[in-house]
mmCIF file of C-alpha atoms in Angstrom:
data_model
loop_
_atom_site.group_PDB
_atom_site.id
_atom_site.type_symbol
_atom_site.label_atom_id
_atom_site.label_comp_id
_atom_site.label_asym_id
_atom_site.label_seq_id
_atom_site.Cartn_x
_atom_site.Cartn_y
_atom_site.Cartn_z
ATOM 1 C CA UNK A 1 -166.181 -22.772 -81.954
ATOM 2 C CA UNK A 2 -166.812 -24.913 -85.300
ATOM 3 C CA UNK A 3 -164.290 -28.069 -85.526
ATOM 4 C CA UNK A 4 -161.939 -28.367 -88.291
ATOM 5 C CA UNK A 5 -162.605 -31.990 -89.137
ATOM 6 C CA UNK A 6 -158.962 -32.145 -91.676
ATOM 7 C CA UNK A 7 -158.268 -33.549 -88.498
ATOM 8 C CA UNK A 8 -157.491 -37.349 -88.813
ATOM 9 C CA UNK A 9 -157.219 -38.646 -85.336
ATOM 10 C CA UNK A 10 -159.655 -40.909 -83.319
ATOM 11 C CA UNK A 11 -161.186 -39.215 -80.667
ATOM 12 C CA UNK A 12 -160.848 -41.568 -77.139
ATOM 13 C CA UNK A 13 -163.709 -39.895 -75.093
ATOM 14 C CA UNK A 14 -162.711 -41.790 -71.848
ATOM 15 C CA UNK A 15 -165.674 -39.717 -69.918
ATOM 16 C CA UNK A 16 -168.334 -38.324 -71.041
ATOM 17 C CA UNK A 17 -169.802 -35.668 -68.485
ATOM 18 C CA UNK A 18 -172.580 -36.436 -67.830
ATOM 19 C CA UNK A 19 -173.873 -32.392 -68.324
ATOM 20 C CA UNK A 20 -171.698 -31.639 -71.652
ATOM 21 C CA UNK A 21 -172.887 -33.927 -74.275
ATOM 22 C CA UNK A 22 -173.136 -32.636 -78.237
ATOM 23 C CA UNK A 23 -175.865 -30.952 -78.875
ATOM 24 C CA UNK A 24 -177.899 -31.344 -82.182
ATOM 25 C CA UNK A 25 -178.645 -28.473 -84.292
ATOM 26 C CA UNK A 26 -182.167 -26.962 -85.463
ATOM 27 C CA UNK A 27 -181.853 -26.736 -89.123
ATOM 28 C CA UNK A 28 -180.057 -23.640 -90.380
ATOM 29 C CA UNK A 29 -178.772 -22.957 -87.509
ATOM 30 C CA UNK A 30 -175.096 -22.672 -87.101
ATOM 31 C CA UNK A 31 -173.615 -26.353 -85.799
ATOM 32 C CA UNK A 32 -172.646 -25.800 -81.811
ATOM 33 C CA UNK A 33 -169.797 -28.487 -79.925
ATOM 34 C CA UNK A 34 -169.460 -29.145 -76.905
ATOM 35 C CA UNK A 35 -166.682 -27.418 -75.553
ATOM 36 C CA UNK A 36 -165.267 -30.976 -73.938
ATOM 37 C CA UNK A 37 -164.991 -32.116 -77.948
ATOM 38 C CA UNK A 38 -162.541 -29.091 -78.021
ATOM 39 C CA UNK A 39 -160.873 -29.858 -74.903
ATOM 40 C CA UNK A 40 -160.143 -34.499 -75.101
ATOM 41 C CA UNK A 41 -159.468 -33.737 -78.889
ATOM 42 C CA UNK A 42 -156.491 -31.552 -77.947
ATOM 43 C CA UNK A 43 -155.526 -33.629 -75.227
ATOM 44 C CA UNK A 44 -155.546 -36.520 -77.586
ATOM 45 C CA UNK A 45 -153.856 -34.780 -80.525
ATOM 46 C CA UNK A 46 -150.686 -34.536 -77.518
ATOM 47 C CA UNK A 47 -150.533 -38.143 -76.770
ATOM 48 C CA UNK A 48 -151.536 -39.684 -79.695
ATOM 49 C CA UNK A 49 -147.438 -37.755 -81.198
ATOM 50 C CA UNK A 50 -145.917 -38.173 -78.035
ATOM 51 C CA UNK A 51 -146.622 -41.707 -78.000
ATOM 52 C CA UNK A 52 -146.948 -42.574 -82.166
ATOM 53 C CA UNK A 53 -143.700 -44.348 -83.302
ATOM 54 C CA UNK A 54 -143.328 -43.296 -86.299
ATOM 55 C CA UNK A 55 -144.217 -40.446 -88.444
ATOM 56 C CA UNK A 56 -143.483 -36.753 -87.464
ATOM 57 C CA UNK A 57 -142.235 -35.585 -84.075
ATOM 58 C CA UNK A 58 -144.663 -34.278 -82.032
ATOM 59 C CA UNK A 59 -142.956 -30.568 -82.819
ATOM 60 C CA UNK A 60 -143.069 -30.602 -85.878
ATOM 61 C CA UNK A 61 -147.008 -32.262 -86.298
ATOM 62 C CA UNK A 62 -148.043 -30.211 -83.768
ATOM 63 C CA UNK A 63 -146.756 -26.943 -85.771
ATOM 64 C CA UNK A 64 -147.782 -27.585 -89.177
ATOM 65 C CA UNK A 65 -151.849 -28.488 -88.144
ATOM 66 C CA UNK A 66 -151.928 -25.516 -86.008
ATOM 67 C CA UNK A 67 -150.595 -23.416 -88.620
ATOM 68 C CA UNK A 68 -153.515 -24.355 -91.204
ATOM 69 C CA UNK A 69 -155.720 -24.220 -88.507
ATOM 70 C CA UNK A 70 -154.848 -20.535 -87.307
ATOM 71 C CA UNK A 71 -155.013 -19.466 -90.905
ATOM 72 C CA UNK A 72 -158.033 -21.271 -91.626
ATOM 73 C CA UNK A 73 -159.445 -20.351 -88.278
ATOM 74 C CA UNK A 74 -158.496 -16.335 -89.291
ATOM 75 C CA UNK A 75 -159.562 -16.232 -93.197
ATOM 76 C CA UNK A 76 -162.622 -17.150 -90.986
ATOM 77 C CA UNK A 77 -163.112 -15.118 -88.655
ATOM 78 C CA UNK A 78 -161.472 -12.062 -90.084
ATOM 79 C CA UNK A 79 -163.207 -12.611 -93.273
ATOM 80 C CA UNK A 80 -166.349 -9.685 -92.956
ATOM 81 C CA UNK A 81 -163.905 -7.251 -91.453
ATOM 82 C CA UNK A 82 -161.689 -4.129 -93.103
ATOM 83 C CA UNK A 83 -158.067 -5.591 -93.377
ATOM 84 C CA UNK A 84 -156.329 -5.229 -90.716
ATOM 85 C CA UNK A 85 -152.990 -2.617 -92.207
ATOM 86 C CA UNK A 86 -151.394 -1.939 -88.823
ATOM 87 C CA UNK A 87 -149.863 -4.400 -86.686
ATOM 88 C CA UNK A 88 -151.174 -3.074 -83.530
ATOM 89 C CA UNK A 89 -154.845 -3.290 -85.056
ATOM 90 C CA UNK A 90 -153.742 -6.504 -85.990
ATOM 91 C CA UNK A 91 -152.414 -7.366 -82.609
ATOM 92 C CA UNK A 92 -155.431 -6.257 -81.126
ATOM 93 C CA UNK A 93 -158.123 -8.047 -82.773
ATOM 94 C CA UNK A 94 -156.309 -11.384 -82.801
ATOM 95 C CA UNK A 95 -156.706 -10.505 -78.276
ATOM 96 C CA UNK A 96 -160.263 -9.924 -78.409
ATOM 97 C CA UNK A 97 -162.132 -11.665 -81.753
ATOM 98 C CA UNK A 98 -159.814 -14.470 -82.208
ATOM 99 C CA UNK A 99 -158.602 -15.159 -78.618
ATOM 100 C CA UNK A 100 -162.793 -14.896 -78.245
ATOM 101 C CA UNK A 101 -163.265 -17.812 -80.697
ATOM 102 C CA UNK A 102 -160.833 -19.662 -80.480
ATOM 103 C CA UNK A 103 -159.944 -20.193 -76.399
ATOM 104 C CA UNK A 104 -163.234 -18.732 -75.191
ATOM 105 C CA UNK A 105 -162.308 -15.709 -73.368
ATOM 106 C CA UNK A 106 -160.472 -12.010 -74.594
ATOM 107 C CA UNK A 107 -156.577 -11.790 -73.589
ATOM 108 C CA UNK A 108 -156.228 -10.222 -70.625
ATOM 109 C CA UNK A 109 -153.731 -7.119 -70.732
ATOM 110 C CA UNK A 110 -151.432 -6.940 -73.810
ATOM 111 C CA UNK A 111 -147.989 -5.282 -73.828
ATOM 112 C CA UNK A 112 -146.115 -3.580 -75.922
ATOM 113 C CA UNK A 113 -142.588 -2.189 -76.897
ATOM 114 C CA UNK A 114 -143.251 -0.760 -80.101
ATOM 115 C CA UNK A 115 -140.622 -2.433 -82.355
ATOM 116 C CA UNK A 116 -142.491 -5.110 -83.116
ATOM 117 C CA UNK A 117 -142.544 -7.150 -79.867
ATOM 118 C CA UNK A 118 -145.914 -7.950 -78.066
ATOM 119 C CA UNK A 119 -146.953 -10.254 -74.904
ATOM 120 C CA UNK A 120 -150.344 -11.072 -74.473
ATOM 121 C CA UNK A 121 -151.504 -11.837 -71.803
ATOM 122 C CA UNK A 122 -154.047 -14.819 -70.964
ATOM 123 C CA UNK A 123 -154.997 -14.589 -67.245
ATOM 124 C CA UNK A 124 -156.880 -17.912 -67.170
ATOM 125 C CA UNK A 125 -155.719 -19.955 -70.601
ATOM 126 C CA UNK A 126 -159.209 -22.275 -71.241
ATOM 127 C CA UNK A 127 -157.184 -25.199 -72.461
ATOM 128 C CA UNK A 128 -154.538 -25.685 -69.520
ATOM 129 C CA UNK A 129 -156.104 -24.215 -66.658
ATOM 130 C CA UNK A 130 -156.635 -27.728 -65.280
ATOM 131 C CA UNK A 131 -152.787 -28.838 -65.484
ATOM 132 C CA UNK A 132 -151.600 -30.730 -62.814
ATOM 133 C CA UNK A 133 -148.336 -32.753 -61.430
ATOM 134 C CA UNK A 134 -149.647 -36.173 -60.355
ATOM 135 C CA UNK A 135 -148.468 -36.658 -57.388
ATOM 136 C CA UNK A 136 -148.889 -40.180 -56.537
ATOM 137 C CA UNK A 137 -146.244 -42.136 -56.375
ATOM 138 C CA UNK A 138 -145.431 -45.485 -58.440
ATOM 139 C CA UNK A 139 -146.926 -47.614 -55.959
ATOM 140 C CA UNK A 140 -148.037 -47.169 -52.196
ATOM 141 C CA UNK A 141 -145.085 -46.281 -49.494
ATOM 142 C CA UNK A 142 -143.167 -45.112 -52.035
ATOM 143 C CA UNK A 143 -141.290 -41.647 -51.969
ATOM 144 C CA UNK A 144 -143.421 -39.194 -53.841
ATOM 145 C CA UNK A 145 -142.274 -38.186 -57.350
ATOM 146 C CA UNK A 146 -140.140 -34.674 -57.411
ATOM 147 C CA UNK A 147 -141.960 -31.733 -58.625
ATOM 148 C CA UNK A 148 -141.873 -31.186 -61.728
ATOM 149 C CA UNK A 149 -141.740 -26.461 -63.125
ATOM 150 C CA UNK A 150 -145.414 -26.271 -65.281
ATOM 151 C CA UNK A 151 -142.973 -25.093 -67.652
ATOM 152 C CA UNK A 152 -142.044 -28.489 -68.632
ATOM 153 C CA UNK A 153 -145.440 -30.220 -68.132
ATOM 154 C CA UNK A 154 -146.914 -27.446 -69.946
ATOM 155 C CA UNK A 155 -144.512 -27.243 -72.679
ATOM 156 C CA UNK A 156 -146.452 -29.898 -75.292
ATOM 157 C CA UNK A 157 -149.669 -29.125 -74.759
ATOM 158 C CA UNK A 158 -148.505 -25.339 -76.171
ATOM 159 C CA UNK A 159 -147.084 -26.193 -78.850
ATOM 160 C CA UNK A 160 -150.255 -26.239 -80.926
ATOM 161 C CA UNK A 161 -152.034 -23.110 -78.986
ATOM 162 C CA UNK A 162 -148.635 -21.453 -80.296
ATOM 163 C CA UNK A 163 -148.943 -22.718 -84.122
ATOM 164 C CA UNK A 164 -152.383 -21.695 -84.382
ATOM 165 C CA UNK A 165 -151.551 -17.770 -83.687
ATOM 166 C CA UNK A 166 -148.817 -17.591 -85.741
ATOM 167 C CA UNK A 167 -151.106 -18.664 -88.385
ATOM 168 C CA UNK A 168 -153.549 -16.695 -87.781
ATOM 169 C CA UNK A 169 -150.560 -13.760 -87.971
ATOM 170 C CA UNK A 170 -148.931 -15.190 -90.907
ATOM 171 C CA UNK A 171 -152.466 -15.188 -93.134
ATOM 172 C CA UNK A 172 -152.406 -11.798 -92.010
ATOM 173 C CA UNK A 173 -149.502 -11.021 -93.820
ATOM 174 C CA UNK A 174 -147.649 -10.495 -90.272
ATOM 175 C CA UNK A 175 -144.701 -13.167 -90.216
ATOM 176 C CA UNK A 176 -143.769 -13.765 -86.602
ATOM 177 C CA UNK A 177 -142.656 -16.319 -84.012
ATOM 178 C CA UNK A 178 -144.593 -17.041 -81.073
ATOM 179 C CA UNK A 179 -143.734 -18.281 -78.000
ATOM 180 C CA UNK A 180 -145.758 -19.206 -75.198
ATOM 181 C CA UNK A 181 -144.728 -19.154 -71.014
ATOM 182 C CA UNK A 182 -146.486 -21.044 -68.594
ATOM 183 C CA UNK A 183 -144.143 -20.560 -65.555
ATOM 184 C CA UNK A 184 -147.124 -19.672 -63.338
ATOM 185 C CA UNK A 185 -150.354 -21.800 -64.669
ATOM 186 C CA UNK A 186 -153.190 -20.695 -65.110
ATOM 187 C CA UNK A 187 -151.740 -17.662 -66.574
ATOM 188 C CA UNK A 188 -149.874 -17.797 -69.980
ATOM 189 C CA UNK A 189 -148.109 -14.947 -71.637
ATOM 190 C CA UNK A 190 -147.784 -15.459 -74.867
ATOM 191 C CA UNK A 191 -144.746 -13.696 -76.545
ATOM 192 C CA UNK A 192 -145.122 -12.359 -80.252
ATOM 193 C CA UNK A 193 -141.836 -11.365 -82.521
ATOM 194 C CA UNK A 194 -142.433 -9.905 -85.951
ATOM 195 C CA UNK A 195 -139.906 -10.679 -88.382
ATOM 196 C CA UNK A 196 -139.173 -6.947 -89.560
ATOM 197 C CA UNK A 197 -139.165 -5.513 -86.215
ATOM 198 C CA UNK A 198 -143.379 -3.809 -87.158
ATOM 199 C CA UNK A 199 -143.955 -0.676 -88.073
ATOM 200 C CA UNK A 200 -147.261 -0.011 -86.361
ATOM 201 C CA UNK A 201 -148.390 2.066 -83.080
ATOM 202 C CA UNK A 202 -146.434 5.299 -82.638
ATOM 203 C CA UNK A 203 -146.736 7.854 -79.749
ATOM 204 C CA UNK A 204 -149.354 4.808 -77.987
ATOM 205 C CA UNK A 205 -148.015 3.894 -74.474
ATOM 206 C CA UNK A 206 -148.910 0.670 -74.671
ATOM 207 C CA UNK A 207 -152.717 -0.004 -74.178
ATOM 208 C CA UNK A 208 -154.573 -2.923 -72.352
ATOM 209 C CA UNK A 209 -156.792 -5.047 -74.841
ATOM 210 C CA UNK A 210 -159.990 -5.934 -72.062
ATOM 211 C CA UNK B 1 -171.244 -35.347 -38.807
ATOM 212 C CA UNK B 2 -168.401 -35.544 -40.539
ATOM 213 C CA UNK B 3 -167.284 -37.921 -43.180
ATOM 214 C CA UNK B 4 -164.834 -40.546 -42.727
ATOM 215 C CA UNK B 5 -163.166 -41.534 -45.835
ATOM 216 C CA UNK B 6 -163.619 -41.075 -49.585
ATOM 217 C CA UNK B 7 -162.464 -44.115 -52.779
ATOM 218 C CA UNK B 8 -162.575 -43.746 -56.037
ATOM 219 C CA UNK B 9 -161.944 -47.825 -57.510
ATOM 220 C CA UNK B 10 -162.152 -47.845 -61.583
ATOM 221 C CA UNK B 11 -163.461 -50.550 -63.808
ATOM 222 C CA UNK B 12 -161.024 -53.865 -63.552
ATOM 223 C CA UNK B 13 -160.788 -52.619 -59.635
ATOM 224 C CA UNK B 14 -157.546 -50.489 -59.083
ATOM 225 C CA UNK B 15 -158.101 -47.926 -56.068
ATOM 226 C CA UNK B 16 -157.156 -44.863 -58.812
ATOM 227 C CA UNK B 17 -157.956 -42.246 -55.259
ATOM 228 C CA UNK B 18 -158.329 -42.658 -51.543
ATOM 229 C CA UNK B 19 -158.854 -40.168 -48.861
ATOM 230 C CA UNK B 20 -159.459 -39.660 -45.203
ATOM 231 C CA UNK B 21 -160.845 -36.929 -42.697
ATOM 232 C CA UNK B 22 -160.674 -38.648 -39.811
ATOM 233 C CA UNK B 23 -160.119 -43.150 -39.369
ATOM 234 C CA UNK B 24 -159.802 -43.597 -35.741
ATOM 235 C CA UNK B 25 -159.452 -47.444 -36.077
ATOM 236 C CA UNK B 26 -156.132 -48.222 -38.247
ATOM 237 C CA UNK B 27 -155.831 -50.143 -40.933
ATOM 238 C CA UNK B 28 -153.631 -53.200 -39.993
ATOM 239 C CA UNK B 29 -156.590 -53.449 -37.188
ATOM 240 C CA UNK B 30 -159.393 -53.399 -39.923
ATOM 241 C CA UNK B 31 -158.373 -55.060 -43.042
ATOM 242 C CA UNK B 32 -154.168 -55.406 -42.313
ATOM 243 C CA UNK B 33 -152.678 -52.927 -45.322
ATOM 244 C CA UNK B 34 -153.897 -50.802 -47.524
ATOM 245 C CA UNK B 35 -153.849 -53.561 -50.363
ATOM 246 C CA UNK B 36 -156.131 -55.451 -48.405
ATOM 247 C CA UNK B 37 -158.589 -52.649 -47.440
ATOM 248 C CA UNK B 38 -159.095 -51.922 -51.368
ATOM 249 C CA UNK B 39 -159.779 -55.285 -51.993
ATOM 250 C CA UNK B 40 -161.987 -55.973 -49.584
ATOM 251 C CA UNK B 41 -163.820 -52.860 -50.179
ATOM 252 C CA UNK B 42 -163.625 -54.070 -53.848
ATOM 253 C CA UNK B 43 -165.028 -57.433 -53.095
ATOM 254 C CA UNK B 44 -167.457 -55.952 -50.970
ATOM 255 C CA UNK B 45 -169.728 -53.938 -53.988
ATOM 256 C CA UNK B 46 -168.981 -56.722 -56.836
ATOM 257 C CA UNK B 47 -170.933 -58.975 -53.594
ATOM 258 C CA UNK B 48 -173.418 -56.702 -52.828
ATOM 259 C CA UNK B 49 -174.438 -55.804 -56.959
ATOM 260 C CA UNK B 50 -174.581 -59.642 -57.053
ATOM 261 C CA UNK B 51 -176.988 -60.151 -54.625
ATOM 262 C CA UNK B 52 -178.771 -57.292 -55.208
ATOM 263 C CA UNK B 53 -180.344 -58.201 -57.809
ATOM 264 C CA UNK B 54 -180.079 -61.657 -56.852
ATOM 265 C CA UNK B 55 -182.488 -61.376 -54.425
ATOM 266 C CA UNK B 56 -184.296 -58.103 -56.078
ATOM 267 C CA UNK B 57 -188.285 -59.136 -56.273
ATOM 268 C CA UNK B 58 -189.430 -57.083 -58.896
ATOM 269 C CA UNK B 59 -186.935 -56.712 -61.417
ATOM 270 C CA UNK B 60 -188.318 -60.030 -64.252
ATOM 271 C CA UNK B 61 -185.042 -60.700 -66.195
ATOM 272 C CA UNK B 62 -183.514 -63.912 -65.094
ATOM 273 C CA UNK B 63 -179.877 -62.696 -63.662
ATOM 274 C CA UNK B 64 -177.313 -65.051 -63.128
ATOM 275 C CA UNK B 65 -175.705 -65.009 -59.390
ATOM 276 C CA UNK B 66 -172.532 -65.826 -61.739
ATOM 277 C CA UNK B 67 -172.124 -64.311 -64.110
ATOM 278 C CA UNK B 68 -170.756 -61.174 -65.046
ATOM 279 C CA UNK B 69 -172.862 -57.887 -64.730
ATOM 280 C CA UNK B 70 -173.091 -54.950 -67.708
ATOM 281 C CA UNK B 71 -173.233 -51.881 -66.120
ATOM 282 C CA UNK B 72 -176.745 -50.249 -65.139
ATOM 283 C CA UNK B 73 -177.914 -54.035 -65.002
ATOM 284 C CA UNK B 74 -179.469 -55.657 -62.449
ATOM 285 C CA UNK B 75 -180.427 -53.700 -59.367
ATOM 286 C CA UNK B 76 -178.070 -50.786 -58.065
ATOM 287 C CA UNK B 77 -176.724 -50.740 -54.522
ATOM 288 C CA UNK B 78 -176.620 -46.907 -53.041
ATOM 289 C CA UNK B 79 -175.966 -46.854 -49.441
ATOM 290 C CA UNK B 80 -175.802 -49.291 -46.621
ATOM 291 C CA UNK B 81 -176.072 -47.877 -42.417
ATOM 292 C CA UNK B 82 -174.626 -49.635 -39.908
ATOM 293 C CA UNK B 83 -174.054 -48.683 -36.628
ATOM 294 C CA UNK B 84 -171.170 -46.794 -37.038
ATOM 295 C CA UNK B 85 -170.691 -45.172 -40.201
ATOM 296 C CA UNK B 86 -173.035 -45.274 -43.507
ATOM 297 C CA UNK B 87 -171.358 -45.997 -46.819
ATOM 298 C CA UNK B 88 -172.415 -44.182 -49.721
ATOM 299 C CA UNK B 89 -171.634 -45.745 -53.307
ATOM 300 C CA UNK B 90 -172.385 -44.157 -56.728
ATOM 301 C CA UNK B 91 -171.251 -46.468 -60.389
ATOM 302 C CA UNK B 92 -171.013 -43.821 -63.358
ATOM 303 C CA UNK B 93 -171.730 -44.733 -66.519
ATOM 304 C CA UNK B 94 -168.622 -45.799 -67.416
ATOM 305 C CA UNK B 95 -167.825 -48.563 -64.484
ATOM 306 C CA UNK B 96 -165.784 -45.721 -62.132
ATOM 307 C CA UNK B 97 -166.907 -46.455 -58.333
ATOM 308 C CA UNK B 98 -167.364 -43.312 -55.775
ATOM 309 C CA UNK B 99 -167.792 -45.286 -52.388
ATOM 310 C CA UNK B 100 -168.118 -42.508 -49.301
ATOM 311 C CA UNK B 101 -168.016 -43.388 -45.646
ATOM 312 C CA UNK B 102 -169.373 -40.894 -43.629
ATOM 313 C CA UNK B 103 -171.058 -40.664 -39.862
ATOM 314 C CA UNK B 104 -174.202 -42.609 -39.552
ATOM 315 C CA UNK B 105 -176.565 -39.627 -39.306
ATOM 316 C CA UNK B 106 -176.412 -38.009 -42.621
ATOM 317 C CA UNK B 107 -178.726 -38.550 -45.392
ATOM 318 C CA UNK B 108 -178.794 -40.010 -48.705
ATOM 319 C CA UNK B 109 -175.658 -38.281 -50.326
ATOM 320 C CA UNK B 110 -176.370 -39.701 -54.259
ATOM 321 C CA UNK B 111 -176.708 -36.188 -55.448
ATOM 322 C CA UNK B 112 -174.067 -34.972 -53.466
ATOM 323 C CA UNK B 113 -171.595 -38.709 -54.972
ATOM 324 C CA UNK B 114 -173.286 -37.329 -58.842
ATOM 325 C CA UNK B 115 -171.682 -33.597 -58.439
ATOM 326 C CA UNK B 116 -168.404 -35.254 -57.345
ATOM 327 C CA UNK B 117 -168.428 -37.135 -60.697
ATOM 328 C CA UNK B 118 -169.652 -35.147 -63.078
ATOM 329 C CA UNK B 119 -168.351 -30.732 -61.721
ATOM 330 C CA UNK B 120 -165.368 -32.612 -60.127
ATOM 331 C CA UNK B 121 -163.691 -35.056 -61.670
ATOM 332 C CA UNK B 122 -164.354 -35.060 -64.613
ATOM 333 C CA UNK B 123 -163.641 -31.070 -64.766
ATOM 334 C CA UNK B 124 -160.364 -31.599 -62.950
ATOM 335 C CA UNK B 125 -158.963 -34.984 -63.655
ATOM 336 C CA UNK B 126 -160.225 -35.987 -66.518
ATOM 337 C CA UNK B 127 -159.196 -33.309 -69.364
ATOM 338 C CA UNK B 128 -156.001 -32.713 -66.823
ATOM 339 C CA UNK B 129 -153.545 -33.140 -69.856
ATOM 340 C CA UNK B 130 -151.627 -35.055 -67.403
ATOM 341 C CA UNK B 131 -154.252 -37.870 -66.119
ATOM 342 C CA UNK B 132 -152.932 -41.032 -67.014
ATOM 343 C CA UNK B 133 -157.044 -43.157 -67.731
ATOM 344 C CA UNK B 134 -157.176 -45.919 -65.011
ATOM 345 C CA UNK B 135 -154.580 -44.996 -62.990
ATOM 346 C CA UNK B 136 -153.574 -43.773 -59.238
ATOM 347 C CA UNK B 137 -153.748 -39.933 -59.224
ATOM 348 C CA UNK B 138 -153.683 -37.376 -56.577
ATOM 349 C CA UNK B 139 -153.698 -34.049 -57.778
ATOM 350 C CA UNK B 140 -154.142 -30.961 -55.590
ATOM 351 C CA UNK B 141 -157.190 -28.985 -57.491
ATOM 352 C CA UNK B 142 -159.111 -31.909 -57.103
ATOM 353 C CA UNK B 143 -158.379 -32.782 -53.202
ATOM 354 C CA UNK B 144 -158.155 -29.174 -52.718
ATOM 355 C CA UNK B 145 -161.983 -28.681 -54.631
ATOM 356 C CA UNK B 146 -163.094 -32.274 -52.809
ATOM 357 C CA UNK B 147 -162.482 -31.280 -49.123
ATOM 358 C CA UNK B 148 -163.799 -27.626 -50.004
ATOM 359 C CA UNK B 149 -167.426 -29.667 -51.030
ATOM 360 C CA UNK B 150 -167.272 -31.571 -48.116
ATOM 361 C CA UNK B 151 -166.665 -28.458 -45.770
ATOM 362 C CA UNK B 152 -170.006 -26.728 -47.537
ATOM 363 C CA UNK B 153 -171.894 -29.549 -47.001
ATOM 364 C CA UNK B 154 -171.270 -29.222 -43.364
ATOM 365 C CA UNK B 155 -169.372 -33.127 -43.447
ATOM 366 C CA UNK B 156 -166.070 -31.758 -42.907
ATOM 367 C CA UNK B 157 -165.075 -28.559 -39.831
#
């Protein structure tokens, strides 16, 4: 995963962890970076925009960042391929190659209604699998805080992935809206609705993309 | 064989995580209250580190008793054993202190504490988006992983 260098944020590395250090690249080899850096960067993105007193709101900012990143990543990863004309082909590419590069594993299940709506199911979404509510009462002795549903906890952290997917599909020529459902973490369902209904995939039943 | 309690303190002395498996002598008879217990624990490490560094027969650097020590400087204190329990201690490079009390017959737990720090604390707590660094926490996945690890080590039945 290559870090996009246009994200203008400070990275606060609280606990670097003893086993994941950025690797110094060999001359000529593809540049690599520890996955921890990506993990911390995405967390800090959300915290930064959530706590900022002025400037764009979290939704607006991360939408903009994600779309731009998604477009550039799609351009990069689809570079050597023949053009993806059918929406279904584009979705399958997204689920396998793109997801594998960005989220480190392919999508586990792809369903479609052949009318432009696709549901991508990732059973172990790597960006969010560690999300857990802090059940510590503010002070010892007080009662436990009420359980917050996971969708609420994860909402802010899903803005960026949705925007990346939207940007990638836009770069491929498919305008769409993306929503994410995190009711049963670590499984996340991304619902992609293509503008204009989508026309591809005649005749075939929904396939799982493995 | 058994493990008794587990604490995580942050740099400033605040107890971030506390878990007890077996505490036959209640806190009330020991330190008086949970807060006092935490303060005593932290004070213990502070003093042990200062004493260990001051009494060090090998290190040629002069350490003053009262001055605050940087992490990694001076002597590192690993564990102490008493007739009824053994206390293991690990200080991370960022100043986090991991404390584990076990049965006296247990050997060195340095590697195990290292594993708890690197593979469990960093992965499950630090990378959790809802963790605020420096604050007390109670995350279900971390507690579950800790219990599971203690079971695999044979310290928890």
